[in-house]
CSV table of N, CA and C in Angstrom, one decimal:
chain,number,residue,atom,x,y,z
T,58,MET,N,-42.0,-52.7,-52.6
T,58,MET,CA,-42.1,-51.4,-53.1
T,58,MET,C,-40.8,-51.1,-53.6
T,59,THR,N,-40.9,-50.5,-55.0
T,59,THR,CA,-39.6,-50.2,-55.8
T,59,THR,C,-39.4,-48.7,-55.4
T,60,LYS,N,-38.0,-48.1,-55.4
T,60,LYS,CA,-37.9,-46.8,-55.5
T,60,LYS,C,-36.8,-46.6,-56.5
T,61,THR,N,-36.9,-45.5,-57.1
T,61,THR,CA,-35.4,-45.0,-58.2
T,61,THR,C,-34.9,-43.9,-57.4
T,62,ILE,N,-33.6,-44.1,-57.3
T,62,ILE,CA,-32.8,-42.8,-56.8
T,62,ILE,C,-31.7,-42.5,-57.5
T,63,SER,N,-30.6,-41.3,-57.3
T,63,SER,CA,-29.5,-41.7,-57.9
T,63,SER,C,-28.3,-42.4,-56.7
T,64,PHE,N,-27.5,-42.7,-57.6
T,64,PHE,CA,-26.4,-43.4,-56.8
T,64,PHE,C,-26.0,-42.5,-55.8
T,65,ASN,N,-25.5,-41.1,-56.3
T,65,ASN,CA,-25.1,-40.1,-55.5
T,65,ASN,C,-25.6,-40.1,-54.3
T,66,GLU,N,-27.0,-40.0,-54.3
T,66,GLU,CA,-28.0,-39.9,-53.3
T,66,GLU,C,-28.1,-41.1,-52.4
T,67,LEU,N,-27.9,-42.0,-52.8
T,67,LEU,CA,-28.0,-43.4,-52.0
T,67,LEU,C,-26.6,-43.2,-51.4
T,68,ARG,N,-25.5,-43.0,-51.8
T,68,ARG,CA,-23.9,-42.8,-51.1
T,68,ARG,C,-24.2,-41.8,-49.9
T,69,ARG,N,-25.0,-40.4,-50.4
T,69,ARG,CA,-25.0,-39.5,-49.4
T,69,ARG,C,-25.9,-40.3,-48.2
T,70,ILE,N,-26.9,-40.8,-48.4
T,70,ILE,CA,-27.5,-41.5,-47.0
T,70,ILE,C,-26.4,-42.5,-46.5
T,71,LYS,N,-25.6,-43.0,-46.9
T,71,LYS,CA,-24.8,-44.1,-46.4
T,71,LYS,C,-23.8,-43.4,-45.7
T,72,ASP,N,-23.4,-42.1,-46.1
T,72,ASP,CA,-22.4,-41.5,-45.8
T,72,ASP,C,-23.0,-40.8,-44.2
T,73,ALA,N,-24.3,-40.3,-44.2
T,73,ALA,CA,-24.9,-39.8,-43.2
T,73,ALA,C,-24.9,-40.4,-42.2
T,74,LEU,N,-25.0,-41.7,-41.8
T,74,LEU,CA,-25.1,-42.8,-41.1
T,74,LEU,C,-24.1,-42.8,-40.2
T,75,PRO,N,-24.6,-42.6,-38.7
T,75,PRO,CA,-23.4,-42.7,-37.6
T,75,PRO,C,-22.7,-44.2,-37.6
T,76,HIS,N,-21.4,-44.6,-36.9
T,76,HIS,CA,-20.6,-45.4,-37.2
T,76,HIS,C,-21.3,-46.4,-36.5
T,77,GLY,N,-21.6,-47.6,-36.8
T,77,GLY,CA,-22.1,-48.7,-36.6
T,77,GLY,C,-23.4,-49.0,-36.7
T,78,SER,N,-23.9,-47.7,-37.8
T,78,SER,CA,-25.2,-48.3,-38.6
T,78,SER,C,-25.7,-49.4,-39.1
T,79,MET,N,-24.4,-49.8,-40.2
T,79,MET,CA,-24.9,-51.3,-40.9
T,79,MET,C,-25.0,-52.3,-40.1
T,80,GLN,N,-24.3,-52.6,-38.9
T,80,GLN,CA,-24.5,-53.5,-38.0
T,80,GLN,C,-25.8,-53.3,-37.5
T,81,LYS,N,-26.2,-52.1,-37.0
T,81,LYS,CA,-27.5,-51.8,-36.2
T,81,LYS,C,-28.7,-52.2,-37.2
T,82,ILE,N,-28.8,-51.8,-38.6
T,82,ILE,CA,-29.5,-52.3,-39.6
T,82,ILE,C,-29.8,-53.5,-39.7
T,83,ALA,N,-28.5,-54.4,-40.0
T,83,ALA,CA,-28.3,-55.8,-40.0
T,83,ALA,C,-28.9,-56.4,-38.9
T,84,ASP,N,-28.7,-56.4,-37.7
T,84,ASP,CA,-29.2,-56.6,-36.6
T,84,ASP,C,-31.1,-56.6,-36.7
T,85,ALA,N,-31.4,-55.4,-36.7
T,85,ALA,CA,-32.8,-55.2,-37.0
T,85,ALA,C,-33.5,-56.2,-37.8
T,86,LEU,N,-32.6,-56.5,-39.0
T,86,LEU,CA,-33.3,-56.9,-40.0
T,86,LEU,C,-33.4,-58.5,-39.9
T,87,GLY,N,-32.1,-59.1,-39.4
T,87,GLY,CA,-31.9,-60.3,-39.6
T,87,GLY,C,-31.2,-60.6,-40.5
T,88,ILE,N,-30.3,-59.9,-41.1
T,88,ILE,CA,-29.0,-60.2,-42.1
T,88,ILE,C,-27.9,-59.7,-41.7
T,89,GLU,N,-27.0,-59.9,-42.7
T,89,GLU,CA,-25.7,-60.0,-42.8
T,89,GLU,C,-25.3,-58.4,-43.2
T,90,PRO,N,-24.4,-58.0,-42.1
T,90,PRO,CA,-24.0,-56.4,-42.4
T,90,PRO,C,-23.3,-56.3,-43.9
T,91,ASP,N,-22.6,-57.4,-44.2
T,91,ASP,CA,-22.2,-57.2,-45.9
T,91,ASP,C,-23.4,-56.8,-46.7
T,92,THR,N,-24.6,-57.6,-46.6
T,92,THR,CA,-25.7,-57.6,-47.4
T,92,THR,C,-26.4,-56.0,-47.6
T,93,VAL,N,-26.2,-55.4,-46.4
T,93,VAL,CA,-26.5,-54.0,-45.8
T,93,VAL,C,-25.3,-53.2,-46.4
T,94,ARG,N,-24.2,-53.4,-46.6
T,94,ARG,CA,-23.1,-52.7,-47.6
T,94,ARG,C,-23.2,-52.8,-48.7
T,95,ASN,N,-23.7,-54.1,-49.4
T,95,ASN,CA,-24.1,-54.2,-50.6
T,95,ASN,C,-25.2,-53.3,-51.0
T,96,TYR,N,-26.3,-52.9,-50.2
T,96,TYR,CA,-27.4,-52.1,-50.7
T,96,TYR,C,-27.0,-51.0,-50.9
T,97,PHE,N,-25.9,-50.4,-50.5
T,97,PHE,CA,-25.3,-49.1,-50.6
T,97,PHE,C,-24.1,-48.7,-51.6
T,98,GLY,N,-24.0,-50.2,-52.4
T,98,GLY,CA,-22.9,-50.0,-53.5
T,98,GLY,C,-21.9,-50.9,-53.3
T,99,ALA,N,-21.5,-51.5,-52.1
T,99,ALA,CA,-20.3,-52.3,-52.1
T,99,ALA,C,-20.6,-53.4,-53.1
T,100,GLN,N,-19.6,-54.2,-52.8
T,100,GLN,CA,-19.5,-55.4,-53.6
T,100,GLN,C,-19.3,-56.8,-52.5
T,101,LYS,N,-19.4,-56.7,-51.3
T,101,LYS,CA,-19.1,-58.1,-50.6
T,101,LYS,C,-19.9,-59.2,-50.2
T,102,PHE,N,-19.5,-60.1,-51.3
T,102,PHE,CA,-20.5,-61.5,-51.6
T,102,PHE,C,-20.0,-62.2,-50.7
T,103,GLU,N,-18.5,-62.7,-50.1
T,103,GLU,CA,-18.6,-63.7,-49.4
T,103,GLU,C,-19.6,-64.1,-47.9
T,104,ASN,N,-19.7,-62.9,-47.4
T,104,ASN,CA,-20.4,-63.1,-46.5
T,104,ASN,C,-22.2,-62.5,-46.7
T,105,GLY,N,-21.8,-61.7,-47.5
T,105,GLY,CA,-23.3,-61.1,-47.9
T,105,GLY,C,-23.8,-61.6,-48.9
T,106,GLN,N,-25.0,-61.0,-49.4
T,106,GLN,CA,-25.9,-61.3,-50.2
T,106,GLN,C,-26.3,-60.1,-51.3
T,107,GLY,N,-26.8,-60.2,-52.4
T,107,GLY,CA,-27.0,-59.4,-53.5
T,107,GLY,C,-28.2,-58.9,-52.7
T,108,CYS,N,-29.0,-57.6,-52.9
T,108,CYS,CA,-30.1,-57.4,-52.0
T,108,CYS,C,-31.0,-56.3,-52.8
T,109,GLY,N,-31.1,-56.7,-54.4
T,109,GLY,CA,-32.0,-56.1,-55.2
T,109,GLY,C,-32.0,-54.5,-55.5
T,110,ILE,N,-30.8,-54.3,-56.0
T,110,ILE,CA,-30.3,-53.1,-56.3
T,110,ILE,C,-29.9,-53.2,-57.9
T,111,HIS,N,-30.5,-52.2,-58.6
T,111,HIS,CA,-30.2,-52.0,-59.9
T,111,HIS,C,-29.7,-50.8,-60.7
T,112,ILE,N,-28.0,-50.9,-61.2
T,112,ILE,CA,-27.6,-49.7,-61.1
T,112,ILE,C,-27.6,-49.2,-62.8
T,113,GLU,N,-27.9,-48.4,-63.1
T,113,GLU,CA,-27.5,-47.7,-64.4
T,113,GLU,C,-27.1,-46.5,-64.7
T,114,PRO,N,-25.8,-46.8,-65.3
T,114,PRO,CA,-25.0,-45.5,-65.6
T,114,PRO,C,-25.7,-44.5,-66.0
T,115,GLY,N,-25.5,-43.1,-65.6
T,115,GLY,CA,-26.3,-41.8,-66.2
T,115,GLY,C,-25.6,-40.7,-65.1
T,116,PRO,N,-26.2,-39.5,-65.3
T,116,PRO,CA,-25.8,-38.4,-64.4
T,116,PRO,C,-25.9,-38.5,-63.0
T,117,ASP,N,-25.4,-37.9,-62.1
T,117,ASP,CA,-25.3,-38.0,-60.9
T,117,ASP,C,-25.6,-39.5,-60.1
T,118,GLY,N,-24.0,-40.0,-60.7
T,118,GLY,CA,-23.7,-41.5,-60.7
T,118,GLY,C,-24.6,-42.6,-61.0
T,119,GLY,N,-25.4,-42.3,-62.1
T,119,GLY,CA,-26.2,-43.0,-62.3
T,119,GLY,C,-27.8,-43.4,-61.5
T,120,LEU,N,-28.6,-44.2,-62.0
T,120,LEU,CA,-29.9,-44.4,-61.3
T,120,LEU,C,-29.8,-45.7,-60.7
T,121,VAL,N,-30.3,-45.9,-59.5
T,121,VAL,CA,-30.6,-47.2,-58.8
T,121,VAL,C,-31.7,-47.3,-58.4
T,122,THR,N,-32.5,-48.5,-59.0
T,122,THR,CA,-33.7,-48.8,-58.6
T,122,THR,C,-33.1,-49.9,-57.5
T,123,LEU,N,-34.1,-49.7,-56.4
T,123,LEU,CA,-34.1,-50.5,-55.2
T,123,LEU,C,-35.4,-51.2,-55.2
T,124,ASP,N,-35.5,-52.7,-55.0
T,124,ASP,CA,-36.5,-53.5,-55.2
T,124,ASP,C,-37.5,-53.4,-54.1
T,125,ASP,N,-36.5,-53.2,-53.1
T,125,ASP,CA,-37.1,-53.4,-51.4
T,125,ASP,C,-36.6,-52.2,-51.0
T,126,THR,N,-37.5,-51.2,-50.3
T,126,THR,CA,-36.8,-50.1,-49.7
T,126,THR,C,-36.7,-50.2,-48.1
T,127,THR,N,-36.6,-51.5,-47.5
T,127,THR,CA,-36.6,-51.5,-46.3
T,127,THR,C,-35.2,-51.3,-45.7
T,128,ILE,N,-34.6,-51.3,-46.1
T,128,ILE,CA,-32.9,-51.1,-45.8
T,128,ILE,C,-32.6,-49.2,-45.7
T,129,LEU,N,-33.3,-48.8,-46.8
T,129,LEU,CA,-33.3,-47.1,-47.0
T,129,LEU,C,-34.2,-47.1,-46.1
T,130,GLU,N,-35.2,-47.5,-45.7
T,130,GLU,CA,-36.3,-46.7,-44.7
T,130,GLU,C,-35.5,-47.0,-43.4
T,131,LYS,N,-34.9,-48.2,-42.9
T,131,LYS,CA,-34.1,-48.4,-41.7
T,131,LYS,C,-33.3,-47.3,-41.5
T,132,ALA,N,-32.2,-47.0,-42.9
T,132,ALA,CA,-31.3,-46.1,-42.7
T,132,ALA,C,-31.7,-44.3,-42.2
T,133,GLN,N,-32.9,-44.4,-43.0
T,133,GLN,CA,-33.1,-42.9,-42.8
T,133,GLN,C,-33.8,-42.9,-41.5
T,134,GLU,N,-34.4,-43.8,-40.8
T,134,GLU,CA,-34.7,-43.6,-39.4
T,134,GLU,C,-33.8,-43.3,-38.4
T,135,ILE,N,-32.6,-44.0,-39.0
T,135,ILE,CA,-31.3,-44.2,-37.7
T,135,ILE,C,-31.0,-42.4,-38.1
T,136,ILE,N,-31.0,-41.9,-39.2
T,136,ILE,CA,-30.3,-40.6,-40.0
T,136,ILE,C,-31.5,-39.6,-39.0
T,137,GLU,N,-32.6,-39.5,-39.1
T,137,GLU,CA,-33.4,-38.9,-38.3
T,137,GLU,C,-33.3,-38.8,-36.6
T,138,ALA,N,-32.9,-39.9,-36.3
T,138,ALA,CA,-33.1,-40.2,-34.9
T,138,ALA,C,-31.7,-39.4,-34.1
T,139,ASN,N,-30.8,-39.3,-35.4
T,139,ASN,CA,-29.3,-38.7,-34.9
T,139,ASN,C,-29.1,-37.3,-35.2
T,140,LYS,N,-30.3,-36.7,-35.4
T,140,LYS,CA,-30.3,-35.2,-35.8
T,140,LYS,C,-30.3,-34.6,-34.5
């Protein structure tokens, strides 16, 4: 399932995650932590991989189209659990 959100909203979600969440998401999904970081806008390709995000310039940091929302959904679950 694809989803389009602003880059700044994606960063706000990342910033709301508690410390250690990148590793927790990676472990739950069986992927490298750097791949999770790349999903949130990093460019760490030594150990991580691309993860199906497409960024287009525009207002509010531009638009991000996510090819797969699994990482985003995991992040939102963690944020909800820590409220």
